[in-house]
């Protein structure tokens, strides 16, 4: 069975780049009816941020990515662990690492190192001065068993390092990059176990991926230079290594690494801004992958079928915010009006424009005014504010049609007031038909009537048509606003 995993360190929010890593791993597992695992890599104790796991799992779930095995949340929001290869939180696996480390030491593939920070700094300084590659110089590599035992017995602080072979090359076939090769002599004797008894990432990742039966490791390209160390560990243990796929970097339009300094990067931020999860996931799926033709709209279920690594690009993927907005627009257009109204409600409520008692049927017609042109939900309070206003504020001059005088515009509004007052049945389509006939029968210019009407109803230069606005405002409010328009033109 294909098994992939997402292995975040709980150091904060879910970055959109991590969402892509998780998404590709998830899609690949689903495509092959496999299993998607979430493992928490919390061995770097100094960088832990309380609550990050919960936040990350929530962000994944918001995007539709469900976890089959490993760490997830129960319906009450508490972390739980599913599956029989646990625990899935590295800090709960210390005895497992210790046991496996003993095996590695026993086989002679790892060694105790007693070098303190001072000596290591000194070595590095000398290497830099001599323009040599920096790294551990192997000082403790050949200590005898007696020397090691004596130092440990004397309570000397130590780490355990990988005894990296000094000759040969380590090769692997990356699912994105093809053949990758590293010279062993350039690879450091990596610390595998820290002095506090915690494993480093490099040791824990190999032990866990093996014991959790991960078949495909999908991760960011920043890990590619670590992969030969991992492959070496698999060989030393006599384990079969998984397949690897290293995903290219995400960059902004200026080709710089996508970071918080250049705008939103957390999945949560996009959620709050009013992006739809389907739109964000569809957009993210295209950062480095495409189906090989011109289709752009894919649901998660469709992605599960279509996604594959043969179409994942090696080059950096540009996070184009305009494209994301385009995706959001497409998904908004595809929503039913009632769904759209339900989605809009919290944004309007937050802005204090509507209360809990709002008539949803009415709200549906109100928000429909913006559905075709809106990019994100956070725009709504601003773009629809005039509908909810009890008193519109605008410059009375706005009402004057550019091809008419003040008096003429005022007169048209007065005629209009008298005409609309008598309507017994108020509906956008009826209004539109009747008004058009009325304009024609009276030989009025269309702009002469509709511009003053529209601006009086919206208080804005740009807005939907006056019929649409009048339709949602209702007769009483429409007449009130027209009256105010007339009174402003003195
Ligand atoms: N904990 C690592 C990270 O957060 C995971 C790297 C990997 O997937 O192997 O980037």
Short mmCIF file of C-alpha atoms and ligand atoms in Angstrom, two decimals:
data_model
loop_
_atom_site.label_atom_id
_atom_site.label_comp_id
_atom_site.label_asym_id
_atom_site.label_seq_id
_atom_site.Cartn_x
_atom_site.Cartn_y
_atom_site.Cartn_z
CA UNK A 1 0.00 0.00 0.00
CA UNK A 2 1.15 3.51 -0.82
CA UNK A 3 1.67 5.56 2.31
CA UNK A 4 2.70 9.20 2.33
CA UNK A 5 3.11 11.58 5.20
CA UNK A 6 3.14 15.22 6.09
CA UNK A 7 5.57 15.85 8.91
CA UNK A 8 5.32 19.42 10.16
CA UNK A 9 7.26 20.86 13.04
CA UNK A 10 4.85 22.60 15.40
CA UNK A 11 6.43 26.00 15.09
CA UNK A 12 3.44 28.16 14.20
CA UNK A 13 0.89 28.51 11.43
CA UNK A 14 0.51 26.43 8.26
CA UNK A 15 2.45 28.17 5.48
CA UNK A 16 0.93 27.95 1.99
CA UNK A 17 4.12 26.17 0.88
CA UNK A 18 3.49 23.51 3.52
CA UNK A 19 -0.10 23.26 2.36
CA UNK A 20 1.24 22.42 -1.10
CA UNK A 21 3.58 19.75 0.34
CA UNK A 22 0.72 18.26 2.35
CA UNK A 23 -1.64 18.47 -0.62
CA UNK A 24 0.70 16.67 -3.03
CA UNK A 25 1.40 13.96 -0.44
CA UNK A 26 -2.33 13.61 0.20
CA UNK A 27 -3.22 13.51 -3.51
CA UNK A 28 -0.60 10.91 -4.27
CA UNK A 29 -1.85 8.66 -1.47
CA UNK A 30 -5.50 9.07 -2.52
CA UNK A 31 -4.71 8.46 -6.18
CA UNK A 32 -3.39 5.04 -5.21
CA UNK A 33 -6.01 4.28 -2.56
CA UNK A 34 -3.25 4.67 -0.04
CA UNK A 35 -3.00 6.25 3.35
CA UNK A 36 -2.01 9.79 4.36
CA UNK A 37 -0.20 10.15 7.69
CA UNK A 38 0.37 13.22 9.82
CA UNK A 39 3.42 13.00 12.06
CA UNK A 40 4.50 15.76 14.41
CA UNK A 41 8.25 16.49 14.37
CA UNK A 42 8.82 18.26 17.64
CA UNK A 43 12.38 17.31 18.49
CA UNK A 44 13.60 20.90 18.26
CA UNK A 45 12.22 21.84 21.65
CA UNK A 46 13.31 25.47 21.49
CA UNK A 47 11.07 26.23 18.51
CA UNK A 48 7.79 24.76 19.77
CA UNK A 49 4.75 27.00 19.60
CA UNK A 50 1.77 26.06 21.74
CA UNK A 51 -1.38 25.32 19.74
CA UNK A 52 0.32 24.96 16.35
CA UNK A 53 -0.69 21.35 15.80
CA UNK A 54 -4.34 22.13 16.34
CA UNK A 55 -4.07 25.16 14.05
CA UNK A 56 -2.31 23.17 11.32
CA UNK A 57 -4.76 20.28 11.39
CA UNK A 58 -7.64 22.76 11.25
CA UNK A 59 -6.12 24.52 8.26
CA UNK A 60 -5.67 21.19 6.47
CA UNK A 61 -9.24 20.13 7.26
CA UNK A 62 -10.51 23.50 6.02
CA UNK A 63 -8.79 22.69 2.72
CA UNK A 64 -10.50 19.28 2.66
CA UNK A 65 -7.36 17.31 3.54
CA UNK A 66 -8.32 14.58 5.95
CA UNK A 67 -5.77 12.55 7.87
CA UNK A 68 -6.03 8.74 7.72
CA UNK A 69 -3.37 7.95 10.28
CA UNK A 70 -1.41 9.90 12.86
CA UNK A 71 -2.23 13.12 14.64
CA UNK A 72 -5.60 14.72 14.07
CA UNK A 73 -8.41 16.40 16.03
CA UNK A 74 -11.55 14.88 17.51
CA UNK A 75 -14.88 16.67 17.02
CA UNK A 76 -14.22 18.70 20.17
CA UNK A 77 -10.92 19.96 18.82
CA UNK A 78 -8.63 17.85 21.03
CA UNK A 79 -5.62 16.17 19.43
CA UNK A 80 -5.94 12.41 18.97
CA UNK A 81 -3.72 9.82 17.33
CA UNK A 82 -5.12 7.28 14.89
CA UNK A 83 -3.44 4.11 13.67
CA UNK A 84 -1.24 1.34 14.98
CA UNK A 85 2.21 2.70 14.16
CA UNK A 86 2.17 5.31 16.91
CA UNK A 87 2.92 7.31 18.80
CA UNK A 88 2.96 9.83 15.95
CA UNK A 89 4.48 12.67 17.96
CA UNK A 90 8.26 12.38 18.00
CA UNK A 91 8.74 13.55 21.58
CA UNK A 92 6.65 10.54 22.64
CA UNK A 93 8.96 8.13 20.79
CA UNK A 94 12.23 8.61 22.68
CA UNK A 95 12.59 4.94 23.75
CA UNK A 96 12.15 3.89 20.11
CA UNK A 97 14.99 6.17 19.00
CA UNK A 98 17.20 4.98 21.82
CA UNK A 99 16.64 1.34 20.91
CA UNK A 100 17.45 1.97 17.25
CA UNK A 101 20.45 4.09 18.12
CA UNK A 102 21.85 1.18 20.13
CA UNK A 103 21.55 -0.98 17.01
CA UNK A 104 23.43 1.57 14.94
CA UNK A 105 26.18 1.95 17.57
CA UNK A 106 26.44 -1.79 17.82
CA UNK A 107 26.97 -2.03 14.07
CA UNK A 108 29.68 0.62 14.27
CA UNK A 109 27.85 3.14 12.08
CA UNK A 110 27.58 5.83 14.74
CA UNK A 111 29.92 7.11 17.40
CA UNK A 112 29.92 9.17 20.58
CA UNK A 113 31.34 12.65 20.25
CA UNK A 114 32.46 14.62 23.27
CA UNK A 115 33.56 17.80 21.50
CA UNK A 116 32.18 20.88 23.21
CA UNK A 117 30.91 24.02 21.58
CA UNK A 118 34.23 25.80 22.08
CA UNK A 119 36.20 23.21 20.16
CA UNK A 120 33.62 23.03 17.38
CA UNK A 121 33.68 26.81 17.01
CA UNK A 122 37.46 26.71 16.86
CA UNK A 123 37.42 24.02 14.15
CA UNK A 124 34.92 25.98 12.11
CA UNK A 125 36.96 29.16 12.42
CA UNK A 126 40.10 27.42 11.18
CA UNK A 127 38.22 25.85 8.27
CA UNK A 128 36.82 29.20 7.28
CA UNK A 129 40.23 30.85 7.53
CA UNK A 130 41.71 28.17 5.28
CA UNK A 131 38.76 28.36 2.90
CA UNK A 132 37.98 24.71 3.52
CA UNK A 133 34.46 23.22 3.58
CA UNK A 134 33.14 23.53 7.11
CA UNK A 135 31.96 20.54 9.11
CA UNK A 136 32.91 18.24 11.92
CA UNK A 137 36.56 17.15 11.65
CA UNK A 138 36.07 13.60 12.90
CA UNK A 139 37.99 14.20 16.13
CA UNK A 140 36.03 11.57 18.14
CA UNK A 141 35.48 9.14 15.27
CA UNK A 142 38.17 6.72 16.30
CA UNK A 143 37.90 6.81 20.11
CA UNK A 144 38.25 3.33 21.58
CA UNK A 145 35.40 1.67 23.43
CA UNK A 146 37.34 2.05 26.70
CA UNK A 147 37.86 5.78 26.17
CA UNK A 148 34.19 6.26 25.36
CA UNK A 149 33.03 4.23 28.38
CA UNK A 150 35.37 6.15 30.68
CA UNK A 151 34.13 9.52 29.45
CA UNK A 152 30.50 8.49 29.77
CA UNK A 153 31.17 7.12 33.26
CA UNK A 154 32.76 10.45 34.17
CA UNK A 155 29.51 12.13 33.11
CA UNK A 156 30.95 13.99 30.09
CA UNK A 157 28.30 15.56 27.91
CA UNK A 158 28.13 14.01 24.45
CA UNK A 159 26.20 13.63 21.23
CA UNK A 160 26.05 10.69 18.82
CA UNK A 161 27.15 11.20 15.23
CA UNK A 162 26.69 9.33 11.98
CA UNK A 163 29.88 7.62 10.82
CA UNK A 164 29.59 8.75 7.24
CA UNK A 165 31.82 6.79 4.81
CA UNK A 166 34.51 9.04 3.42
CA UNK A 167 34.56 7.54 -0.05
CA UNK A 168 32.07 6.82 -2.76
CA UNK A 169 28.85 8.49 -3.72
CA UNK A 170 25.26 8.27 -2.54
CA UNK A 171 22.65 8.22 -5.28
CA UNK A 172 18.92 8.19 -5.47
CA UNK A 173 16.19 8.76 -8.03
CA UNK A 174 14.00 11.68 -7.12
CA UNK A 175 10.45 11.57 -8.48
CA UNK A 176 10.73 15.23 -9.48
CA UNK A 177 14.42 15.69 -10.18
CA UNK A 178 15.48 12.35 -11.56
CA UNK A 179 18.96 11.02 -10.74
CA UNK A 180 20.62 12.82 -7.84
CA UNK A 181 24.15 12.10 -6.67
CA UNK A 182 26.24 13.38 -3.75
CA UNK A 183 29.89 12.70 -2.96
CA UNK A 184 30.17 11.12 0.47
CA UNK A 185 33.36 12.98 1.36
CA UNK A 186 31.38 16.23 1.32
CA UNK A 187 28.80 14.96 3.76
CA UNK A 188 29.25 15.83 7.39
CA UNK A 189 29.17 13.37 10.28
CA UNK A 190 25.69 14.52 11.18
CA UNK A 191 24.62 14.65 14.83
CA UNK A 192 21.91 12.00 15.24
CA UNK A 193 21.31 12.19 18.97
CA UNK A 194 21.67 15.37 20.99
CA UNK A 195 23.18 15.63 24.45
CA UNK A 196 19.71 15.88 25.99
CA UNK A 197 18.79 12.45 24.61
CA UNK A 198 16.54 13.86 21.88
CA UNK A 199 17.16 12.62 18.35
CA UNK A 200 17.83 15.17 15.64
CA UNK A 201 15.45 15.48 12.71
CA UNK A 202 17.76 13.36 10.51
CA UNK A 203 17.68 10.35 12.78
CA UNK A 204 14.04 10.56 13.80
CA UNK A 205 12.81 11.03 10.23
CA UNK A 206 14.49 7.84 9.02
CA UNK A 207 13.44 5.70 11.98
CA UNK A 208 9.87 6.95 11.78
CA UNK A 209 9.44 6.77 8.02
CA UNK A 210 10.66 3.18 8.20
CA UNK A 211 8.62 2.06 11.20
CA UNK A 212 5.51 3.85 9.95
CA UNK A 213 5.95 2.10 6.59
CA UNK A 214 6.04 5.29 4.56
CA UNK A 215 6.55 4.41 0.89
CA UNK A 216 6.89 7.94 -0.53
CA UNK A 217 8.55 10.90 1.17
CA UNK A 218 7.29 14.14 -0.34
CA UNK A 219 8.86 17.31 1.01
CA UNK A 220 10.40 20.67 0.19
CA UNK A 221 13.64 20.93 -1.79
CA UNK A 222 15.46 22.38 1.22
CA UNK A 223 15.80 18.77 2.37
CA UNK A 224 17.43 17.40 -0.75
CA UNK A 225 20.99 17.79 0.53
CA UNK A 226 20.01 15.88 3.68
CA UNK A 227 18.64 12.97 1.71
CA UNK A 228 22.02 11.18 1.17
CA UNK A 229 22.47 11.09 4.96
CA UNK A 230 19.02 9.55 5.24
CA UNK A 231 19.73 7.02 2.47
CA UNK A 232 22.97 6.12 4.22
CA UNK A 233 21.06 5.46 7.43
CA UNK A 234 18.60 3.19 5.62
CA UNK A 235 21.55 1.25 4.22
CA UNK A 236 23.25 0.99 7.59
CA UNK A 237 20.11 -0.33 9.21
CA UNK A 238 19.55 -2.68 6.29
CA UNK A 239 16.16 -1.10 5.57
CA UNK A 240 14.64 -0.35 2.19
CA UNK A 241 14.56 3.39 1.54
CA UNK A 242 11.29 5.01 0.44
CA UNK A 243 10.90 6.94 -2.81
CA UNK A 244 11.64 10.66 -2.55
CA UNK A 245 10.05 13.67 -4.21
CA UNK A 246 11.53 17.09 -3.47
CA UNK A 247 9.25 19.98 -4.37
CA UNK A 248 10.65 23.21 -5.73
CA UNK A 249 10.57 26.45 -3.81
CA UNK A 250 7.57 28.78 -3.83
CA UNK A 251 8.55 32.32 -4.81
CA UNK A 252 6.75 35.62 -5.16
CA UNK A 253 6.53 37.61 -8.40
CA UNK A 254 9.93 39.18 -7.67
CA UNK A 255 11.37 35.65 -7.50
CA UNK A 256 12.09 35.99 -3.77
CA UNK A 257 11.24 33.24 -1.31
CA UNK A 258 7.64 33.56 -0.20
CA UNK A 259 7.78 35.07 3.26
CA UNK A 260 5.59 36.92 5.69
CA UNK A 261 7.31 40.21 4.88
CA UNK A 262 5.72 40.21 1.43
CA UNK A 263 2.12 39.65 2.45
CA UNK A 264 0.01 36.78 3.66
CA UNK A 265 1.57 33.33 3.70
CA UNK A 266 -0.50 31.54 6.34
CA UNK A 267 -3.44 29.43 5.21
CA UNK A 268 -5.44 31.00 8.05
CA UNK A 269 -4.86 34.48 6.63
CA UNK A 270 -6.35 33.48 3.30
CA UNK A 271 -9.30 31.94 5.07
CA UNK A 272 -9.89 35.13 7.02
CA UNK A 273 -9.56 37.29 3.93
CA UNK A 274 -12.47 35.44 2.42
CA UNK A 275 -10.86 32.99 0.03
CA UNK A 276 -12.79 29.79 -0.50
CA UNK A 277 -10.94 26.59 0.43
CA UNK A 278 -11.72 25.03 -2.96
CA UNK A 279 -10.19 28.04 -4.71
CA UNK A 280 -7.06 28.09 -2.58
CA UNK A 281 -6.52 24.34 -2.95
CA UNK A 282 -7.09 24.45 -6.72
CA UNK A 283 -4.65 27.37 -7.01
CA UNK A 284 -2.05 25.68 -4.79
CA UNK A 285 -2.31 22.44 -6.75
CA UNK A 286 -1.14 24.34 -9.82
CA UNK A 287 1.99 25.68 -8.12
CA UNK A 288 4.38 23.28 -9.78
CA UNK A 289 1.88 20.90 -11.35
CA UNK A 290 -0.52 21.05 -14.27
CA UNK A 291 -2.67 18.45 -16.02
CA UNK A 292 -0.81 18.84 -19.34
CA UNK A 293 -3.71 20.58 -21.09
CA UNK A 294 -5.57 23.86 -20.62
CA UNK A 295 -8.03 22.82 -17.92
CA UNK A 296 -7.68 24.95 -14.80
CA UNK A 297 -10.64 24.20 -12.55
CA UNK A 298 -10.26 21.04 -10.48
CA UNK A 299 -12.10 19.90 -7.39
CA UNK A 300 -10.13 17.98 -4.78
CA UNK A 301 -11.74 14.75 -5.99
CA UNK A 302 -10.66 15.51 -9.57
CA UNK A 303 -7.14 16.33 -8.42
CA UNK A 304 -6.98 12.99 -6.64
CA UNK A 305 -7.49 11.31 -10.01
CA UNK A 306 -5.33 13.58 -12.17
CA UNK A 307 -2.34 14.42 -10.01
CA UNK A 308 0.96 12.70 -10.68
CA UNK A 309 4.63 13.43 -10.24
CA UNK A 310 5.47 13.13 -13.93
CA UNK A 311 3.86 16.55 -14.37
CA UNK A 312 5.47 18.22 -11.36
CA UNK A 313 8.00 20.86 -12.41
CA UNK A 314 11.55 21.22 -11.13
CA UNK A 315 11.61 24.99 -11.41
CA UNK A 316 10.46 27.36 -8.67
CA UNK A 317 6.71 28.00 -8.66
CA UNK A 318 5.46 31.58 -8.60
CA UNK A 319 2.75 32.40 -6.09
CA UNK A 320 0.72 34.77 -8.23
CA UNK A 321 -1.85 36.52 -6.05
CA UNK A 322 -3.84 37.74 -9.06
CA UNK A 323 -4.28 34.18 -10.21
CA UNK A 324 -5.50 33.21 -6.76
CA UNK A 325 -8.07 36.02 -6.92
CA UNK A 326 -9.16 34.73 -10.33
CA UNK A 327 -9.66 31.26 -8.89
CA UNK A 328 -11.71 32.65 -6.05
CA UNK A 329 -13.89 34.51 -8.52
CA UNK A 330 -14.51 31.37 -10.53
CA UNK A 331 -15.58 29.44 -7.45
CA UNK A 332 -17.80 32.27 -6.23
CA UNK A 333 -19.55 32.42 -9.60
CA UNK A 334 -20.17 28.70 -9.34
CA UNK A 335 -21.89 28.94 -5.94
CA UNK A 336 -25.67 28.89 -5.59
CA UNK A 337 -27.15 32.18 -4.36
CA UNK A 338 -28.17 30.74 -1.04
CA UNK A 339 -24.72 29.26 -0.45
CA UNK A 340 -23.21 32.55 -1.40
CA UNK A 341 -25.48 34.37 1.06
CA UNK A 342 -24.60 31.94 3.85
CA UNK A 343 -20.92 32.48 3.17
CA UNK A 344 -21.32 36.25 3.07
CA UNK A 345 -23.25 36.47 6.31
CA UNK A 346 -20.33 36.36 8.79
CA UNK A 347 -18.49 39.11 6.91
CA UNK A 348 -21.55 41.38 6.95
CA UNK A 349 -22.25 40.54 10.58
CA UNK A 350 -18.67 41.30 11.59
CA UNK A 351 -18.93 44.68 9.94
CA UNK A 352 -22.10 45.35 11.93
CA UNK A 353 -24.25 45.63 8.78
CA UNK A 354 -26.72 42.89 9.65
CA UNK A 355 -27.81 41.11 12.81
CA UNK A 356 -28.89 37.56 13.60
CA UNK A 357 -32.45 38.37 12.59
CA UNK A 358 -31.61 39.17 8.96
CA UNK A 359 -34.06 37.76 6.42
CA UNK A 360 -31.93 35.26 4.46
CA UNK A 361 -34.11 35.41 1.39
CA UNK A 362 -33.66 39.16 1.23
CA UNK A 363 -29.93 38.87 1.93
CA UNK A 364 -29.64 36.41 -0.92
CA UNK A 365 -30.89 39.03 -3.34
CA UNK A 366 -28.67 41.71 -1.80
CA UNK A 367 -25.40 39.82 -2.02
CA UNK A 368 -26.30 38.54 -5.49
CA UNK A 369 -25.66 42.14 -6.61
CA UNK A 370 -21.94 41.57 -6.13
CA UNK A 371 -21.61 37.90 -6.92
CA UNK A 372 -20.38 38.28 -10.48
CA UNK A 373 -17.68 40.81 -9.77
CA UNK A 374 -16.45 40.03 -6.31
CA UNK A 375 -13.01 38.54 -5.67
CA UNK A 376 -13.00 37.96 -1.91
CA UNK A 377 -15.66 38.04 0.78
CA UNK A 378 -13.94 40.74 2.79
CA UNK A 379 -14.86 43.19 0.00
CA UNK A 380 -18.57 42.80 0.71
CA UNK A 381 -19.08 45.20 3.63
CA UNK A 382 -17.50 47.98 1.58
CA UNK A 383 -19.10 47.18 -1.76
CA UNK A 384 -22.60 46.68 -0.29
CA UNK A 385 -22.44 49.19 2.55
CA UNK A 386 -24.84 51.57 0.76
CA UNK A 387 -27.64 48.99 0.77
CA UNK A 388 -27.61 48.82 4.56
CA UNK A 389 -27.07 52.53 5.20
CA UNK A 390 -29.87 54.27 7.05
CA UNK A 391 -28.76 57.65 5.69
CA UNK A 392 -26.62 57.82 2.53
CA UNK A 393 -23.81 60.36 2.51
CA UNK A 394 -22.78 61.74 -0.86
CA UNK A 395 -22.16 64.99 -2.72
CA UNK A 396 -25.55 66.13 -4.16
CA UNK A 397 -23.80 67.12 -7.41
CA UNK A 398 -23.28 63.39 -8.06
CA UNK A 399 -26.96 63.11 -9.00
CA UNK A 400 -26.59 65.45 -11.99
CA UNK A 401 -26.35 63.55 -15.27
CA UNK A 402 -23.35 64.75 -17.28
CA UNK A 403 -25.49 65.66 -20.30
CA UNK A 404 -28.10 67.53 -18.28
CA UNK A 405 -28.49 70.49 -15.97
CA UNK A 406 -29.22 70.36 -12.29
CA UNK A 407 -32.82 71.40 -12.90
CA UNK A 408 -33.34 68.75 -15.56
CA UNK A 409 -31.99 65.96 -13.33
CA UNK A 410 -34.07 67.15 -10.45
CA UNK A 411 -37.17 67.24 -12.61
CA UNK A 412 -36.59 63.67 -13.81
CA UNK A 413 -36.32 62.46 -10.25
CA UNK A 414 -39.57 64.22 -9.40
CA UNK A 415 -41.38 62.55 -12.31
CA UNK A 416 -39.85 59.26 -11.31
CA UNK A 417 -40.99 59.65 -7.72
CA UNK A 418 -44.58 60.15 -8.84
CA UNK A 419 -44.36 57.20 -11.21
CA UNK A 420 -42.85 54.73 -8.71
CA UNK A 421 -45.15 55.80 -5.92
CA UNK A 422 -48.05 54.12 -7.68
CA UNK A 423 -46.48 50.72 -8.09
CA UNK A 424 -48.56 48.06 -6.39
CA UNK A 425 -46.17 45.21 -7.15
CA UNK A 426 -42.46 45.77 -6.54
CA UNK A 427 -40.06 43.47 -8.29
CA UNK A 428 -36.84 44.14 -10.17
CA UNK A 429 -37.97 42.68 -13.51
CA UNK A 430 -41.35 44.43 -13.42
CA UNK A 431 -39.68 47.72 -12.53
CA UNK A 432 -37.25 47.37 -15.35
CA UNK A 433 -39.91 46.61 -17.98
CA UNK A 434 -42.30 49.28 -16.80
CA UNK A 435 -39.66 51.97 -16.46
CA UNK A 436 -38.22 51.34 -19.88
CA UNK A 437 -41.67 51.73 -21.43
CA UNK A 438 -42.32 54.83 -19.37
CA UNK A 439 -38.98 56.39 -20.44
CA UNK A 440 -39.80 55.70 -24.07
CA UNK A 441 -43.37 56.94 -23.90
CA UNK A 442 -42.21 60.18 -22.35
CA UNK A 443 -39.33 60.60 -24.76
CA UNK A 444 -36.80 60.85 -21.93
CA UNK A 445 -33.12 60.07 -22.47
CA UNK A 446 -32.20 56.81 -20.73
CA UNK A 447 -29.21 58.36 -18.93
CA UNK A 448 -31.29 61.39 -17.98
CA UNK A 449 -33.45 59.19 -15.78
CA UNK A 450 -31.31 56.23 -14.86
CA UNK A 451 -28.18 58.11 -13.76
CA UNK A 452 -29.96 60.31 -11.19
CA UNK A 453 -31.96 57.31 -10.02
CA UNK A 454 -28.98 55.03 -9.63
CA UNK A 455 -26.81 57.59 -7.86
CA UNK A 456 -29.66 58.59 -5.55
CA UNK A 457 -30.12 54.94 -4.59
CA UNK A 458 -26.45 54.10 -4.12
CA UNK A 459 -24.69 57.41 -3.44
CA UNK A 460 -21.94 56.07 -5.73
CA UNK A 461 -20.54 56.62 -9.18
CA UNK A 462 -20.29 52.91 -9.80
CA UNK A 463 -22.84 50.38 -8.67
CA UNK A 464 -25.19 47.74 -10.04
CA UNK A 465 -28.16 48.91 -12.16
CA UNK A 466 -30.86 51.08 -10.52
CA UNK A 467 -33.43 48.32 -11.08
CA UNK A 468 -31.36 45.79 -9.20
CA UNK A 469 -30.79 48.21 -6.32
CA UNK A 470 -34.42 49.32 -6.19
CA UNK A 471 -35.45 45.67 -6.25
CA UNK A 472 -33.58 44.86 -3.05
CA UNK A 473 -34.24 48.19 -1.32
CA UNK A 474 -38.02 47.85 -1.69
CA UNK A 475 -40.48 50.57 -2.58
CA UNK A 476 -40.44 52.57 0.62
CA UNK A 477 -36.67 52.88 0.88
CA UNK A 478 -36.35 53.55 -2.86
CA UNK A 479 -38.81 56.44 -2.64
CA UNK A 480 -37.09 57.78 0.44
CA UNK A 481 -33.72 57.85 -1.31
CA UNK A 482 -35.16 59.47 -4.45
CA UNK A 483 -36.74 62.13 -2.29
CA UNK A 484 -33.45 62.81 -0.59
CA UNK A 485 -31.85 63.14 -4.06
CA UNK A 486 -34.46 65.69 -5.07
CA UNK A 487 -34.04 67.66 -1.86
CA UNK A 488 -30.28 67.77 -2.27
CA UNK A 489 -30.57 69.56 -5.63
CA UNK A 490 -31.64 73.03 -4.45
N1 LIG B 1 9.74 18.52 9.98
C1 LIG B 1 10.23 18.83 8.68
C2 LIG B 1 9.68 20.17 8.26
O1 LIG B 1 8.89 20.73 8.97
C3 LIG B 1 9.78 17.75 7.72
C4 LIG B 1 10.75 17.45 6.64
C5 LIG B 1 10.36 16.14 5.96
O2 LIG B 1 9.24 16.08 5.44
O3 LIG B 1 11.14 15.22 5.97
O4 LIG B 1 10.03 20.70 7.25
#
